[in-house]
Coordinates of C-alpha atoms in Angstrom, one line a residue:
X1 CA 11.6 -12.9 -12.7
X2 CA 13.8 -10.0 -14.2
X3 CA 11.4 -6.6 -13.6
X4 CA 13.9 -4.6 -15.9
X5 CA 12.9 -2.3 -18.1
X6 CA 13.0 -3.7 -21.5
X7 CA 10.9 -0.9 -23.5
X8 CA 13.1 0.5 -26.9
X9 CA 12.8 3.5 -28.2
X10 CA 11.1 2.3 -31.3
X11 CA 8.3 0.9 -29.0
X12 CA 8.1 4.6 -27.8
X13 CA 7.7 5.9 -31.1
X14 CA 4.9 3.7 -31.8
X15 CA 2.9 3.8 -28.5
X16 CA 3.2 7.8 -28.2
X17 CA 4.6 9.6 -31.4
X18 CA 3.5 12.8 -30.7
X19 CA 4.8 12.6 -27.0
X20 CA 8.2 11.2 -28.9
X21 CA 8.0 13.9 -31.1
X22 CA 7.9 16.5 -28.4
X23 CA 10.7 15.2 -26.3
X24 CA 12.9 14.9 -29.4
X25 CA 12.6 18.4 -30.2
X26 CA 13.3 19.6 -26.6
X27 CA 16.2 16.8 -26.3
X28 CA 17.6 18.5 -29.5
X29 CA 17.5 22.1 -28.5
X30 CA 19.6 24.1 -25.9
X31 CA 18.1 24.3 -22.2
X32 CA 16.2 27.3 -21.7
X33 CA 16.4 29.1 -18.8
X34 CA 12.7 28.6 -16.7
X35 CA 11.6 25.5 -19.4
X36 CA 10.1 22.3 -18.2
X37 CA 12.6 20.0 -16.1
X38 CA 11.2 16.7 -18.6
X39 CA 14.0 14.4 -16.7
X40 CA 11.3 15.1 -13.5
X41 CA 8.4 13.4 -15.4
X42 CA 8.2 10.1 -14.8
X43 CA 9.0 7.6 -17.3
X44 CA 5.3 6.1 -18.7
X45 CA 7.0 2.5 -19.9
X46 CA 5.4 0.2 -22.0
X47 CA 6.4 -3.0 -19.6
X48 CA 3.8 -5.0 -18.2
X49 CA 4.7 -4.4 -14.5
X50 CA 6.1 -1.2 -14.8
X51 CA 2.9 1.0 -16.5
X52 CA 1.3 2.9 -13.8
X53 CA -2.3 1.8 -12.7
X54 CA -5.5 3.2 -10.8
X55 CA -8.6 1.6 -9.9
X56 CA -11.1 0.6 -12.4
X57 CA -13.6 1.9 -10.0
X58 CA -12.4 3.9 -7.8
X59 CA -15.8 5.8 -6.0
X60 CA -16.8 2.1 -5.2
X61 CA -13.7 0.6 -3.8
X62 CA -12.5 3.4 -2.1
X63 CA -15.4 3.5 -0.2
X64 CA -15.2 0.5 0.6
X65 CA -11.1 0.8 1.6
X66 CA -12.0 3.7 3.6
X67 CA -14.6 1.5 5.7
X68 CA -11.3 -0.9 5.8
X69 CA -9.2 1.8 7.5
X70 CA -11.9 2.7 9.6
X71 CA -12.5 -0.5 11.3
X72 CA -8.5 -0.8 11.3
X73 CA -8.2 1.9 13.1
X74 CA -10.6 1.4 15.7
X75 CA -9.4 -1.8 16.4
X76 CA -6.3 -0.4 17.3
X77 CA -7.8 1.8 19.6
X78 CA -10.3 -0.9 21.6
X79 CA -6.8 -2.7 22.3
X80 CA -6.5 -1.9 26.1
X81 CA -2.5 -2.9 26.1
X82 CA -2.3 -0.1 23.0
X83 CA -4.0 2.8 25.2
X84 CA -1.9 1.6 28.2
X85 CA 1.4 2.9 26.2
X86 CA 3.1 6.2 25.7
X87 CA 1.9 8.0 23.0
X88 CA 4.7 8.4 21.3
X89 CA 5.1 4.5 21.0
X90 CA 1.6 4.1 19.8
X91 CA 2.3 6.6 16.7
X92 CA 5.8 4.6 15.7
X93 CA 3.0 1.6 16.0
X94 CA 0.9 3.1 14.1
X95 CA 3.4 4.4 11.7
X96 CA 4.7 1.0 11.3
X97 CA 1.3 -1.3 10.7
X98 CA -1.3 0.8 9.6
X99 CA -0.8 -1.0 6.0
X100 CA -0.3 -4.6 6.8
X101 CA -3.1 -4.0 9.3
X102 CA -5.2 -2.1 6.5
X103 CA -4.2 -5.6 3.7
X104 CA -5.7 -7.5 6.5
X105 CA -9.2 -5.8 6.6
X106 CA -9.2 -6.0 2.6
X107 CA -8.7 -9.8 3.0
X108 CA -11.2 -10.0 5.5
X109 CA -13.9 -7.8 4.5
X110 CA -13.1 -9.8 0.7
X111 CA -12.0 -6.8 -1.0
X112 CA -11.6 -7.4 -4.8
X113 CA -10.5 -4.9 -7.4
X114 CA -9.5 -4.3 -10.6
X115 CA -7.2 -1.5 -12.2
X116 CA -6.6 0.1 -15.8
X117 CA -3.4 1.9 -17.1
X118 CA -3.3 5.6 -15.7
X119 CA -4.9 7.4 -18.5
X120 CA -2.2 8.2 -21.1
X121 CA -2.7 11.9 -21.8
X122 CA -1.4 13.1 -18.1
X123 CA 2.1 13.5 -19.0
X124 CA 1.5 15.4 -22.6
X125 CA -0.5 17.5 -20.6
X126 CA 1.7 18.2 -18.3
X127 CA 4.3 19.1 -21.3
X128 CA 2.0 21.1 -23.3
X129 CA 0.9 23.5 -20.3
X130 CA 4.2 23.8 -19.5
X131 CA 3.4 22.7 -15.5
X132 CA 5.3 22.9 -12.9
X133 CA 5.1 19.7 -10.6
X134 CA 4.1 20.4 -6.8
X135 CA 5.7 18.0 -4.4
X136 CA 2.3 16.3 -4.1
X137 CA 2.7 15.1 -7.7
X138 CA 6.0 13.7 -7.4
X139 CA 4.4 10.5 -5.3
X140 CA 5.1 7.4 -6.4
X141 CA 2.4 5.9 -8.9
X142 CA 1.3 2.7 -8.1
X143 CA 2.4 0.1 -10.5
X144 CA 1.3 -3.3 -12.3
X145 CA 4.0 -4.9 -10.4
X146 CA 2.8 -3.0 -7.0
X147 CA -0.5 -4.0 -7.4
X148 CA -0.2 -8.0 -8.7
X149 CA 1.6 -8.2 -5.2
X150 CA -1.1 -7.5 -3.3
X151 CA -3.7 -9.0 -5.0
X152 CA -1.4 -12.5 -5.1
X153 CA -1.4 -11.3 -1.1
X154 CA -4.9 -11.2 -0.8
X155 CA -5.5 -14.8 -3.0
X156 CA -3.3 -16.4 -0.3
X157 CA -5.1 -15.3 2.7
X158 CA -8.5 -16.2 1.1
X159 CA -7.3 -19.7 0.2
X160 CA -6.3 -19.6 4.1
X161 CA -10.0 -18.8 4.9
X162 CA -9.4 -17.4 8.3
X163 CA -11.6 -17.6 11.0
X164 CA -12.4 -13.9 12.9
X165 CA -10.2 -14.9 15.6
X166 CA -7.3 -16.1 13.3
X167 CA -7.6 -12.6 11.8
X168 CA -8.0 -10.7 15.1
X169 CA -4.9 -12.8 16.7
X170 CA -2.5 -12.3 13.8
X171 CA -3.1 -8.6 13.4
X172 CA -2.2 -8.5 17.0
X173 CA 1.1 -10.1 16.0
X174 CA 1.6 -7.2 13.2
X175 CA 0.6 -4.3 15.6
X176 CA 3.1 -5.4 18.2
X177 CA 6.1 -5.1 16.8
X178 CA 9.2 -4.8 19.1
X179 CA 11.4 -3.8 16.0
X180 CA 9.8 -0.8 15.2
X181 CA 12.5 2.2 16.2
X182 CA 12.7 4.1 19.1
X183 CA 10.2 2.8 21.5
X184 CA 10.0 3.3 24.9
X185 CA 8.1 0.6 26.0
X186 CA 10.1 -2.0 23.6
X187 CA 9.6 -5.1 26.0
X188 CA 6.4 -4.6 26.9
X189 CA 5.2 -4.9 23.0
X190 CA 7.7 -8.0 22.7
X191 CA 5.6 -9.6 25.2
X192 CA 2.2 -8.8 23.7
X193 CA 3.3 -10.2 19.9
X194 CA 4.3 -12.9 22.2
X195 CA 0.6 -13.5 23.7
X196 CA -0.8 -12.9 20.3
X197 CA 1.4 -15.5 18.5
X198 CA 0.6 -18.2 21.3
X199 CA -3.1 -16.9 21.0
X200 CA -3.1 -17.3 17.1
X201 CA -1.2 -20.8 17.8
X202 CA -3.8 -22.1 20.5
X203 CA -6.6 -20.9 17.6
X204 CA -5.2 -23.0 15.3
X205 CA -4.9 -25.7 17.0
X206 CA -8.1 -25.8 18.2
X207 CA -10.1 -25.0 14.9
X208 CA -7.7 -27.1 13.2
X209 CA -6.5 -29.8 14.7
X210 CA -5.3 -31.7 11.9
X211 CA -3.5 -29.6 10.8
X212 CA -0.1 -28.9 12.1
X213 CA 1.3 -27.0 9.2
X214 CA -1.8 -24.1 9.3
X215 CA 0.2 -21.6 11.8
X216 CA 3.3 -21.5 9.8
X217 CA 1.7 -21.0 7.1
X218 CA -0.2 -18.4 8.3
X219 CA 3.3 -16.5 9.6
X220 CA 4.3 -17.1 6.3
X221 CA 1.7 -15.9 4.5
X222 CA 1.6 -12.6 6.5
X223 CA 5.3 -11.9 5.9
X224 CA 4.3 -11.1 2.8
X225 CA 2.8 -8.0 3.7
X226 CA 6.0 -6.2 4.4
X227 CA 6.9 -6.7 1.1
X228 CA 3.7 -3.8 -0.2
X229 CA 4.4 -0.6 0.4
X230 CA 2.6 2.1 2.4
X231 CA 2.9 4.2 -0.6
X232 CA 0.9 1.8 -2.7
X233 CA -1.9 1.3 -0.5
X234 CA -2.7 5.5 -0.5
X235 CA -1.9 6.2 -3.6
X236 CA -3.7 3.5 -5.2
X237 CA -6.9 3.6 -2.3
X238 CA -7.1 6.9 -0.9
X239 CA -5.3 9.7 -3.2
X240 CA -8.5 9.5 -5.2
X241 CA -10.2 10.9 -1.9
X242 CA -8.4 12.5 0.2
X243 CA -6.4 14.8 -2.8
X244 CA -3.0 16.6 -1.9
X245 CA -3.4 15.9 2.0
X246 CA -1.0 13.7 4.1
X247 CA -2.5 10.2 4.6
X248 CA -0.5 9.6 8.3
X249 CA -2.2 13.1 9.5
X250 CA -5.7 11.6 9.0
X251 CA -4.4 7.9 10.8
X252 CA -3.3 10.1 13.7
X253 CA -6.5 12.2 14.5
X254 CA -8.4 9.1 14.0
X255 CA -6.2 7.4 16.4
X256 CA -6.0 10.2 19.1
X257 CA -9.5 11.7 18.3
X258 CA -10.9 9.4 21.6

């Protein structure tokens, strides 16, 4: 599928003349010194996967994501082979799965959602008040595109109907990762996603037995989470919540607060 932007100008005109309007005047005039930088404002396109999104209902479902990252979390931390390792290894872990890991809860916990375009007037406002952006509002919004992802994601794993221990196995494989960066204890996690993969294998067989294709597509169906970025899964989940602070701070005192 080609994801290029194919918005015209005349489609600007129409969607947002007086945001057109405004732009054309400032595109037409000399930069003044201390004027609004409008090549920083991101670029509100008209394509169906590029518009920016936010939840439909956002005081519902983030409070149910934030139940999500609790119980992610603390699964993490009732993992005796994840306390036994340096700390420094647990936080590139950490680092690493917390979202894949957090995808996992919304599939399990059957987390639906819906979204709406960001509302429209954000931008002008931003022009007409003459605002400079902090570095918090330069994230990344979550997109259309972004978002069909993970909900095509989510579709696949509930057509998988996994069992509790399909689900507690595989996010064993995701946690220990031996490709993360930098760790200390490298072979020691190679052999744990190794337990869990045999683990989630000896699951399937035995919940499954007539089906010899279930574990790979399981694997497959969990690649797929790579693909959805961190940034996504804050900004469209928690931003609402937790405002301006850093999402990683608050995994890490939940992780370390014992």
């Amino acid at each position: 599928m080609d994801n290029r932007c194919h918005c015209s100008g005349n489609v600007d005109r129409l969607s947002n003349p007086i945001l057109f309007n405004i732009l054309s005047q400032m595109d037409n005039s000399k930069p003044r010194q201390n004027s609004l930088n409008y090549n920083s404002i991101p670029h509100r396109c008209n394509c169906e996967l590029r518009r920016t999104v936010c939840l439909k209902r956002p005081s519902e479902i983030c409070k149910e994501a934030s139940a999500v990252l609790v119980k992610t979390i603390q699964f993490m931390k009732n993992l005796p082979a994840f306390n036994q390792m340096p700390p420094n290894d647990q936080f590139s872990l950490l680092k690493s799965c917390w979202a894949p890991l957090f995808i996992l809860g919304l599939a399990q916990e059957h987390v639906d959602f819906e979204v709406m375009d960001t509302p429209a007037d954000s931008m002008l406002k931003k022009i007409l008040l003459n605002r400079k952006e902090s570095p918090g509002m330069e994230r990344e919004q979550p997109t259309m595109a972004g978002v069909s992802k993970l909900k095509s994601c989510l579709k696949k794993f509930w057509s998988l109907d996994l069992s509790p221990k399909e689900y507690a196995y595989l996010k064993g494989t995701m946690i220990f990762n031996p490709d993360v960066p930098d760790l200390k204890a490298a072979l020691f996690v190679e052999g744990l996603q190794q337990e869990a993969q045999h683990a989630l294998s000896e699951v399937v067989q035995l919940l499954h037995p007539g089906d010899q294709e279930r574990f790979a597509r399981i694997l497959l169906t969990a690649s797929m989470l790579q693909s959805i970025t961190p940034s996504l899964i804050s900004e469209l989940f928690f931003r609402p919540v937790i405002g301006q602070t850093d999402l990683m701070e608050l995994l890490v005192d939940m992780l370390f607060c014992r």
